[in-house]
Short mmCIF file of C-alpha atoms in Angstrom, two decimals:
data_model
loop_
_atom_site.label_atom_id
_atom_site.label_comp_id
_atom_site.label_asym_id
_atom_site.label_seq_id
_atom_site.Cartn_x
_atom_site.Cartn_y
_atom_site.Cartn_z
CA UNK T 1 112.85 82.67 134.07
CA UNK T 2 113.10 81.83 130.57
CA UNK T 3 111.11 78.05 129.86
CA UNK T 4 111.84 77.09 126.18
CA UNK T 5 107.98 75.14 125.60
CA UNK T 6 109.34 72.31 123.40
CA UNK T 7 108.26 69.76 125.00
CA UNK T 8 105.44 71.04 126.91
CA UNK T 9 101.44 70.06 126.07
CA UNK T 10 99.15 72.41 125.57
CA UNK T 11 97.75 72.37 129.02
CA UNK T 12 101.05 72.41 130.39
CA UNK T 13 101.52 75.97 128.52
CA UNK T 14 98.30 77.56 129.49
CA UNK T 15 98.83 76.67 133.15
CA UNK T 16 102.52 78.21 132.76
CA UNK T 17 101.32 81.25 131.26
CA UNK T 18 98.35 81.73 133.51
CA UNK T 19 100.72 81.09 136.49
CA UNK T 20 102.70 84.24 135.17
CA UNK T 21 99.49 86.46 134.31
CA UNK T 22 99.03 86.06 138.25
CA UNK T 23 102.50 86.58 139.26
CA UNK T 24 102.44 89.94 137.41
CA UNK T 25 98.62 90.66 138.68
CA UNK T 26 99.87 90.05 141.97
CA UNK T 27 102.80 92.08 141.36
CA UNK T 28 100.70 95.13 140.49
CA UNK T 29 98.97 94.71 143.64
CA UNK T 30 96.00 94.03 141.88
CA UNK T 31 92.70 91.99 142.30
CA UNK T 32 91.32 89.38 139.83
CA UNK T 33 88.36 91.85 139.63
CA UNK T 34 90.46 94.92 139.13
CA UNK T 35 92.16 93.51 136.41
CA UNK T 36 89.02 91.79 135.13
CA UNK T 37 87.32 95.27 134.61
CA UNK T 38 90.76 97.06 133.51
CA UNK T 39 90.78 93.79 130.50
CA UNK T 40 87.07 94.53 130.00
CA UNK T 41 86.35 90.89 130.78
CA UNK T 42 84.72 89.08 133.35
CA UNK T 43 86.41 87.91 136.88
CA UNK T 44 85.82 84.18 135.84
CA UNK T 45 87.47 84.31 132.79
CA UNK T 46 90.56 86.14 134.50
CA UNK T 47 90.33 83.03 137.05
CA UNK T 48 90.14 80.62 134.38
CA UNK T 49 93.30 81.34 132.30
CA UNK T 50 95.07 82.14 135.60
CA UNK T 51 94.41 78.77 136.57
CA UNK T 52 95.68 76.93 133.64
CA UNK T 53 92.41 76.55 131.90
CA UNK T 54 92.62 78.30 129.03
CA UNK T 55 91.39 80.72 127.68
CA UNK T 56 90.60 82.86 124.13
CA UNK T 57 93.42 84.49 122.63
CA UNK T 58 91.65 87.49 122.79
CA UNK T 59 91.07 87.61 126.17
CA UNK T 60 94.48 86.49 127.13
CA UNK T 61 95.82 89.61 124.72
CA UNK T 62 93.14 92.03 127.06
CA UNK T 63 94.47 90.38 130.36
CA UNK T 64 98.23 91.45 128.94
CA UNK T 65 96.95 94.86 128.23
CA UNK T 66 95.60 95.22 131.54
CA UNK T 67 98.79 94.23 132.89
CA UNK T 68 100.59 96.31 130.42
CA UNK T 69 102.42 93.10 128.71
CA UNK T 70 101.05 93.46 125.29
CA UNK T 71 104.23 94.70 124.10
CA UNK T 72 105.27 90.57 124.90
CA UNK T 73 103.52 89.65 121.92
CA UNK T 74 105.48 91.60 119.36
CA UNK T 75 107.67 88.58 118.80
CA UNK T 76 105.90 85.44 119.88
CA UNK T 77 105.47 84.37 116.07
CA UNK T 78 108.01 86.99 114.76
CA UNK T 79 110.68 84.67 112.39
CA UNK T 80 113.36 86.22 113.19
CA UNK T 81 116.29 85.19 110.24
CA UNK T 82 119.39 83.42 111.79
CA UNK T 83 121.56 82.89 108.54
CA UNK T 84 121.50 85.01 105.36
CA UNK T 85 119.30 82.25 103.63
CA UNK T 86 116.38 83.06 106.21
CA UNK T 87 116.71 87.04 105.30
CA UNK T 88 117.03 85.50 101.30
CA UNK T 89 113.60 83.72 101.98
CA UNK T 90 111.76 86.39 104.12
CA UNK T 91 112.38 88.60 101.60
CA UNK T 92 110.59 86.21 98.67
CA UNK T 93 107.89 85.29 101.36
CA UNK T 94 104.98 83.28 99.98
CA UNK T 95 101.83 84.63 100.09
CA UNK T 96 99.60 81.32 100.37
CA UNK T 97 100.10 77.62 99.98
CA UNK T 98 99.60 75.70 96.76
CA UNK T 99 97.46 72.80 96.55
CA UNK T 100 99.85 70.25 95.47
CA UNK T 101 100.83 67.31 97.65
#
């Protein structure tokens, strides 16, 4: 299922993506505790995000290597150019913001 997060609210996300950390736990036939040692975390925090709570990026990148998903992230802030202006300007990429207004 592909969900486009546009108009989603933070908490809406998190309880989203925990929803489909536990599909695929469940998937893999595996406990919260199983997966919590696999992540090196602890079974509440693998509760937590699952339940829509949140969560530190961190942990949430050790729960997707426990489920072997971290190759998910690869793109999630990749920008990908969609006209040859975007390649023009990826190319001449700043490397930090000015401090004019």
């Amino acid at each position: 299922m592909n969900v486009r997060f546009d108009f989603y609210t933070p908490s809406e996300i998190s309880e989203i993506l925990g929803e489909r950390l536990k599909t695929q736990r469940l998937a893999l036939n595996l406990t919260q505790a199983a997966l919590a040692e696999k992540a090196c975390i602890g079974v509440s925090t693998v509760a937590r995000i699952e339940s829509g709570q949140g969560g530190t990026l961190d942990n949430i990148i050790r729960l997707a290597m426990g489920l072997g998903m971290v190759h998910h992230f690869a793109e999630l802030f990749d920008m990908a150019p969609t006209n040859i202006e975007d390649v023009i300007a990826k190319k001449n990429s700043r490397l930090r913001a000015s401090n004019k207004s």
